[in-house]
mmCIF file of C-alpha atoms in Angstrom:
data_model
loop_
_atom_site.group_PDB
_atom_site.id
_atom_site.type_symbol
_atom_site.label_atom_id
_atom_site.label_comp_id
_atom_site.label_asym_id
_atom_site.label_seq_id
_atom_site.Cartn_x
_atom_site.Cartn_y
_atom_site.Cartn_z
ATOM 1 C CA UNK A 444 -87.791 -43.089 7.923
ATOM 2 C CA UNK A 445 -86.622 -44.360 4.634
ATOM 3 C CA UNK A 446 -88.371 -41.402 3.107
ATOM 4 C CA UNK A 447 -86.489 -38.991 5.446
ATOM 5 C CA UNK A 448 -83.154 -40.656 4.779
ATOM 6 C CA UNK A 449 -83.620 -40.618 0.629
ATOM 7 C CA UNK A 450 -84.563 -36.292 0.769
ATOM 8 C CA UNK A 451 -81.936 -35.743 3.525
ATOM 9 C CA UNK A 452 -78.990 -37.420 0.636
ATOM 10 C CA UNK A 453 -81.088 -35.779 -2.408
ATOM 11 C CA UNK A 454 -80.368 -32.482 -0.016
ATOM 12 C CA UNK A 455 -76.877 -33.000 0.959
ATOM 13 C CA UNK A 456 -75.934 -34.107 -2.589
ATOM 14 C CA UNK A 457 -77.667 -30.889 -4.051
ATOM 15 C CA UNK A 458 -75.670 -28.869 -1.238
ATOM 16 C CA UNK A 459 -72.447 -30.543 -2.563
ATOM 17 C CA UNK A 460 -72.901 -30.092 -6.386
ATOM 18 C CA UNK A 461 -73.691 -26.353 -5.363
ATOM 19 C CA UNK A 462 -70.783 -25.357 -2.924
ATOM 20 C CA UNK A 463 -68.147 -27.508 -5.446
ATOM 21 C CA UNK A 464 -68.898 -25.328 -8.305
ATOM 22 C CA UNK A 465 -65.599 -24.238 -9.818
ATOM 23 C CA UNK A 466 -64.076 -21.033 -8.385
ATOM 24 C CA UNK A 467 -62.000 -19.200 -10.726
ATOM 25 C CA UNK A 468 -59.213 -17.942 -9.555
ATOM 26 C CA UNK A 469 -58.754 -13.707 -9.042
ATOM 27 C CA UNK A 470 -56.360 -12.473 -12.343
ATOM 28 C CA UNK A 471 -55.387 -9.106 -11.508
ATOM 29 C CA UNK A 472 -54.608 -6.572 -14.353
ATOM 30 C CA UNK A 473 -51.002 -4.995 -14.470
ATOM 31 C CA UNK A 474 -48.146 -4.295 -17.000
ATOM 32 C CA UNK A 475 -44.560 -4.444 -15.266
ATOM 33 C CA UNK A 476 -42.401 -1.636 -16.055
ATOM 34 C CA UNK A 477 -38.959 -1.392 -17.701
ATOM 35 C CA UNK A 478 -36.878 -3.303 -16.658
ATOM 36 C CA UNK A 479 -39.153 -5.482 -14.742
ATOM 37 C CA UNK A 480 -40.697 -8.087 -16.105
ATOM 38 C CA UNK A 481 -43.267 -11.016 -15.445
ATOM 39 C CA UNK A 482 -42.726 -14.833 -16.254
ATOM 40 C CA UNK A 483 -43.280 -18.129 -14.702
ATOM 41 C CA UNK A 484 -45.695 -16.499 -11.861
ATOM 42 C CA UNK A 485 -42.907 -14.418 -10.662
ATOM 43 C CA UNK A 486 -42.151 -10.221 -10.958
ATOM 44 C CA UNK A 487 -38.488 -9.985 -11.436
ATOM 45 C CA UNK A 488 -35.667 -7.203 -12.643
ATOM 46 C CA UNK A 489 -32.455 -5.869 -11.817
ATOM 47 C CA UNK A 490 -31.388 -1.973 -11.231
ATOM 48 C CA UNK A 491 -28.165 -1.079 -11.052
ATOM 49 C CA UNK A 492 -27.456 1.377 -8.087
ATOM 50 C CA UNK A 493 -30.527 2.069 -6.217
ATOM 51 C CA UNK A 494 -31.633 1.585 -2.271
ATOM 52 C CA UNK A 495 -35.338 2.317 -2.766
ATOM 53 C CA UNK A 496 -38.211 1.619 -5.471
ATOM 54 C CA UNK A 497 -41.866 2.764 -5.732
ATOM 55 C CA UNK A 498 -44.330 0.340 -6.023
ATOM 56 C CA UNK A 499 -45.735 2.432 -9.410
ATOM 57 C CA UNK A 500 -41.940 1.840 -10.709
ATOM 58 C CA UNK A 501 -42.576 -1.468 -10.495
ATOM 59 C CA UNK A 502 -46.187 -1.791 -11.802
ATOM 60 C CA UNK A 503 -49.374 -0.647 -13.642
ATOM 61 C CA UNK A 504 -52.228 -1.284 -12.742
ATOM 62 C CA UNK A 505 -55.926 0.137 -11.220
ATOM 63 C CA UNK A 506 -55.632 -2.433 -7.856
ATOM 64 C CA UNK A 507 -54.652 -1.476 -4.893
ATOM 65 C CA UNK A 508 -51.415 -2.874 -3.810
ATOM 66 C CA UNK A 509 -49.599 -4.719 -0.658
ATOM 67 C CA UNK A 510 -45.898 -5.689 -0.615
ATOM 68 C CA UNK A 511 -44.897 -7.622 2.042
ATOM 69 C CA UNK A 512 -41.505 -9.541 3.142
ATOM 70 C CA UNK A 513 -42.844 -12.373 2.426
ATOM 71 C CA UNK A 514 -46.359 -14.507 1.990
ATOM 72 C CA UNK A 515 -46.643 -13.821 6.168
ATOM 73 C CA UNK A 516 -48.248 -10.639 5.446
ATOM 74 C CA UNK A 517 -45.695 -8.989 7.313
ATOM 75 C CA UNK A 518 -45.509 -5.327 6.180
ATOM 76 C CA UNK A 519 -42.694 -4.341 4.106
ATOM 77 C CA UNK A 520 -43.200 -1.211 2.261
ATOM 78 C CA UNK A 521 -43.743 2.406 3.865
ATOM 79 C CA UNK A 522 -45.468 4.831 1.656
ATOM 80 C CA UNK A 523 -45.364 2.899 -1.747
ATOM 81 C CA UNK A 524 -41.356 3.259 -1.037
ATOM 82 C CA UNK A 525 -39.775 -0.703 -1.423
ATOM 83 C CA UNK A 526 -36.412 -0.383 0.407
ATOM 84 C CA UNK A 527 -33.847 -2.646 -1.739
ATOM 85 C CA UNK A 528 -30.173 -4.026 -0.567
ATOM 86 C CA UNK A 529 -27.212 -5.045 -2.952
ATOM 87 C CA UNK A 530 -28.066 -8.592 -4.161
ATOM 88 C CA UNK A 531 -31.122 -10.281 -4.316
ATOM 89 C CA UNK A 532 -34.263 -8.808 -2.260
ATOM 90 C CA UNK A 533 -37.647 -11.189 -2.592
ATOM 91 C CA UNK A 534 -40.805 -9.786 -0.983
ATOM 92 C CA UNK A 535 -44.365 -10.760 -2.016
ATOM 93 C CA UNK A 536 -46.727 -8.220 -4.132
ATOM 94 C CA UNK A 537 -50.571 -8.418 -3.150
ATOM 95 C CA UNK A 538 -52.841 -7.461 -5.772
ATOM 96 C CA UNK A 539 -56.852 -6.388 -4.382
ATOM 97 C CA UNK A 540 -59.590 -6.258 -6.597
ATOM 98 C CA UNK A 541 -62.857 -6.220 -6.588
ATOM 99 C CA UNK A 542 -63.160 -9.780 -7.162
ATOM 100 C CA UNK A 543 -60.469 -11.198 -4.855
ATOM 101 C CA UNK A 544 -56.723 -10.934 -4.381
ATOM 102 C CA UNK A 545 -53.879 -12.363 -6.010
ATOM 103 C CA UNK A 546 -50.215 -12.409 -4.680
ATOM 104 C CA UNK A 547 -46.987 -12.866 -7.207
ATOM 105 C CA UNK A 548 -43.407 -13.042 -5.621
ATOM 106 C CA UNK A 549 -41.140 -10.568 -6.887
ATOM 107 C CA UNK A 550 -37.658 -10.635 -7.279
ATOM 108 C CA UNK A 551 -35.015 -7.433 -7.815
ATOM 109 C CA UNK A 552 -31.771 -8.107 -8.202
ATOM 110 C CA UNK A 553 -29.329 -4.878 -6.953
ATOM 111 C CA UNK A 554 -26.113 -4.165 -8.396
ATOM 112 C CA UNK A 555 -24.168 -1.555 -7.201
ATOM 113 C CA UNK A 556 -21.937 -0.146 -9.395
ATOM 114 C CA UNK A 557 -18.666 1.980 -9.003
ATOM 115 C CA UNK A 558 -17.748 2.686 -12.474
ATOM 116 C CA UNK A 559 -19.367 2.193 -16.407
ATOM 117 C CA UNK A 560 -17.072 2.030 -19.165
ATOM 118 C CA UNK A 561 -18.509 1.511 -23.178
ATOM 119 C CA UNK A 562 -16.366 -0.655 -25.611
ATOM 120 C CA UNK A 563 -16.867 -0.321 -29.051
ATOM 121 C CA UNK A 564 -17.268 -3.794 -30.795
ATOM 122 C CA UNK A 565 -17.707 -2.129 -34.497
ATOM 123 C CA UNK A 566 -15.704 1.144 -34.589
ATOM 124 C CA UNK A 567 -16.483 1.349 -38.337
ATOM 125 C CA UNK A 568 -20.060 1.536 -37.725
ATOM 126 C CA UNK A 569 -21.342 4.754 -39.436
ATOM 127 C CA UNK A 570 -24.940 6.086 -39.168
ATOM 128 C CA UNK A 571 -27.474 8.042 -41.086
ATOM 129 C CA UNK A 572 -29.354 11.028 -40.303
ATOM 130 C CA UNK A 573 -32.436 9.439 -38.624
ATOM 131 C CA UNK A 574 -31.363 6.175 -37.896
ATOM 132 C CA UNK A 575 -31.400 4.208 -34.486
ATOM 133 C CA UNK A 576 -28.512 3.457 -32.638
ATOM 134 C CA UNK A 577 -27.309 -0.164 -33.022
ATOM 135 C CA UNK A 578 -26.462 -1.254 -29.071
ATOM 136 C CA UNK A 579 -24.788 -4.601 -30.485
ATOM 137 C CA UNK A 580 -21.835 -2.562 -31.766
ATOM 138 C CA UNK A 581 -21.107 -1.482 -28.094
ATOM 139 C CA UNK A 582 -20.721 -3.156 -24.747
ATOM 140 C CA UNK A 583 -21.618 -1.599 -21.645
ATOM 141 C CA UNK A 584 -19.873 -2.719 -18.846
ATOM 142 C CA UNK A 585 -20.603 -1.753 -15.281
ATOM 143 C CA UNK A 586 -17.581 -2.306 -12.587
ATOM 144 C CA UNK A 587 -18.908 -3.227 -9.238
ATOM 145 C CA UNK A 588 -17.631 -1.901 -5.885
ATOM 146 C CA UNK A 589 -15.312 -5.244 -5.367
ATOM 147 C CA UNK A 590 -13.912 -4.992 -8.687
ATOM 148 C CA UNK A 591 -15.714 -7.622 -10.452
ATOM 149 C CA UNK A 592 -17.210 -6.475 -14.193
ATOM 150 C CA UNK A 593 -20.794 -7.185 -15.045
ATOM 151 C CA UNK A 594 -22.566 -6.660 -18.442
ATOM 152 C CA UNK A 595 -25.459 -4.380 -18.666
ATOM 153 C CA UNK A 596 -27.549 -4.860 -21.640
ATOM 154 C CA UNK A 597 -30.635 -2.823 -20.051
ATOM 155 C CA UNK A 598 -29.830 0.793 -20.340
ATOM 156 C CA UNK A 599 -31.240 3.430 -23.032
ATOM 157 C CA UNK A 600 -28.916 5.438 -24.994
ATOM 158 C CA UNK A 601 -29.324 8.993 -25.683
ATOM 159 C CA UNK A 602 -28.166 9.927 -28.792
ATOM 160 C CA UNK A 603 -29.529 12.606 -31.895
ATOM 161 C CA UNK A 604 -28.521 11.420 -35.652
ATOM 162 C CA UNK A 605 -29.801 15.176 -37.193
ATOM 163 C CA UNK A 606 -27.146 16.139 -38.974
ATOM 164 C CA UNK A 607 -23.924 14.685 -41.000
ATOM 165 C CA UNK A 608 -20.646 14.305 -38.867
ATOM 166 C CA UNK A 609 -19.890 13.293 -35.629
ATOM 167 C CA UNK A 610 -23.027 12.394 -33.217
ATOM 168 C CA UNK A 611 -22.579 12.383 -29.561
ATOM 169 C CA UNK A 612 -24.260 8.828 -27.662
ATOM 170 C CA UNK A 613 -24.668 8.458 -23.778
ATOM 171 C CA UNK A 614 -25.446 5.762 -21.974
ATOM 172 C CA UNK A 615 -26.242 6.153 -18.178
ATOM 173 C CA UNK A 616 -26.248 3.103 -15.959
ATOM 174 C CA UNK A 617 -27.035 3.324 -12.029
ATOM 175 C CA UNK A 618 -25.772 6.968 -11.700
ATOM 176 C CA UNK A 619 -22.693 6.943 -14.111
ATOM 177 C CA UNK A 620 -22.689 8.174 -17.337
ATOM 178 C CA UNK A 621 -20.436 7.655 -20.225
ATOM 179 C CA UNK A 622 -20.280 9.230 -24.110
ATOM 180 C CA UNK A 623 -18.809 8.551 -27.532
ATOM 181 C CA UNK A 624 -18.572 9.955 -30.714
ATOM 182 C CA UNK A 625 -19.929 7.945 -33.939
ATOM 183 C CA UNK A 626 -20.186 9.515 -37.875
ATOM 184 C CA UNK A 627 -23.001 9.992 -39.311
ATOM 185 C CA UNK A 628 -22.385 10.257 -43.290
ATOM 186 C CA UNK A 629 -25.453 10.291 -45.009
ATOM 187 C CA UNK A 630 -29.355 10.766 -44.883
ATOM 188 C CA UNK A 631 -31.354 7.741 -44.066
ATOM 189 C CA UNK A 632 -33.491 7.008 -47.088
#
């Protein structure tokens, strides 16, 4: 009996060390993309005028993907298409690999905007041919449908410095576009 009772702990003991091995945890592979980003476990970003996403507008990668409304598993998005409200939406994105699944929150912040106007912080600010646009001599400022201003500092101008004079830049926020003239004087060495 005491026999019996010494292999049956040398075989629970052995089952134990085996089936507490360390499990690492599933890592899926993604980039976010503009203007998403991901920090501190979470997927988060703000658009400016928009009622629906794509799930590939939001991400990169080879898994497939689920996004629900939250960790239920309640399904959220129809075709890849992530329908979005003004002001904060939070759903839950489910990556599936091979080796497992992983699921981030996300975050997207909607603003809906009614207007853009540009200020120019440094009028004076002359370019050469070649050169890149300098957004900290502007500010972009997007009015919202009650009134209220917001700054956008996630927008990509358009603009061509070819040729000496006066260069046309755009900026186009949420569906409204503005443009300005700045000189270009000389050739960028």
């Amino acid at each position: 009996m005491r026999r019996f009772f010494l292999v049956l702990c040398t075989a629970l003991s052995l089952f134990l060390f085996v089936s507490c091995e360390k499990v690492t945890a599933y890592e899926p592979n993604f980039s976010c993309i503009h203007p998403f980003s991901y920090e501190n476990g979470k997927i988060t970003g703000t658009v400016y005028t928009l009622d629906t996403l794509h799930l590939r507008e939001l991400v990169e990668t080879e898994d497939d993907l689920l996004l629900t409304a939250d960790f239920s598993a309640d399904y959220y998005s129809e075709n890849g298409e992530i329908p979005l409200q003004e002001g904060k939406n939070e759903m839950v994105l489910t990556f599936m690999g091979e080796d497992g699944e992983a699921k981030i929150p996300v975050i997207i912040e909607v603003i809906l905007l009614k207007d853009l106007r540009v200020e120019m912080l440094s009028p004076e600010k002359t370019y050469r041919i070649g050169e890149s646009f300098d957004k900290s001599t502007v500010a972009v400022i997007g009015v919202k449908k009650d009134g209220t201003e917001v700054t956008v500092s996630d927008y990509v101008p358009e603009y061509e410095f070819s040729a000496l004079g006066a260069a046309l830049v755009g900026i186009e926020v949420g569906g409204h576009y503005e443009s300005f003239s700045v000189s270009v004087t000389e050739e960028y060495l």
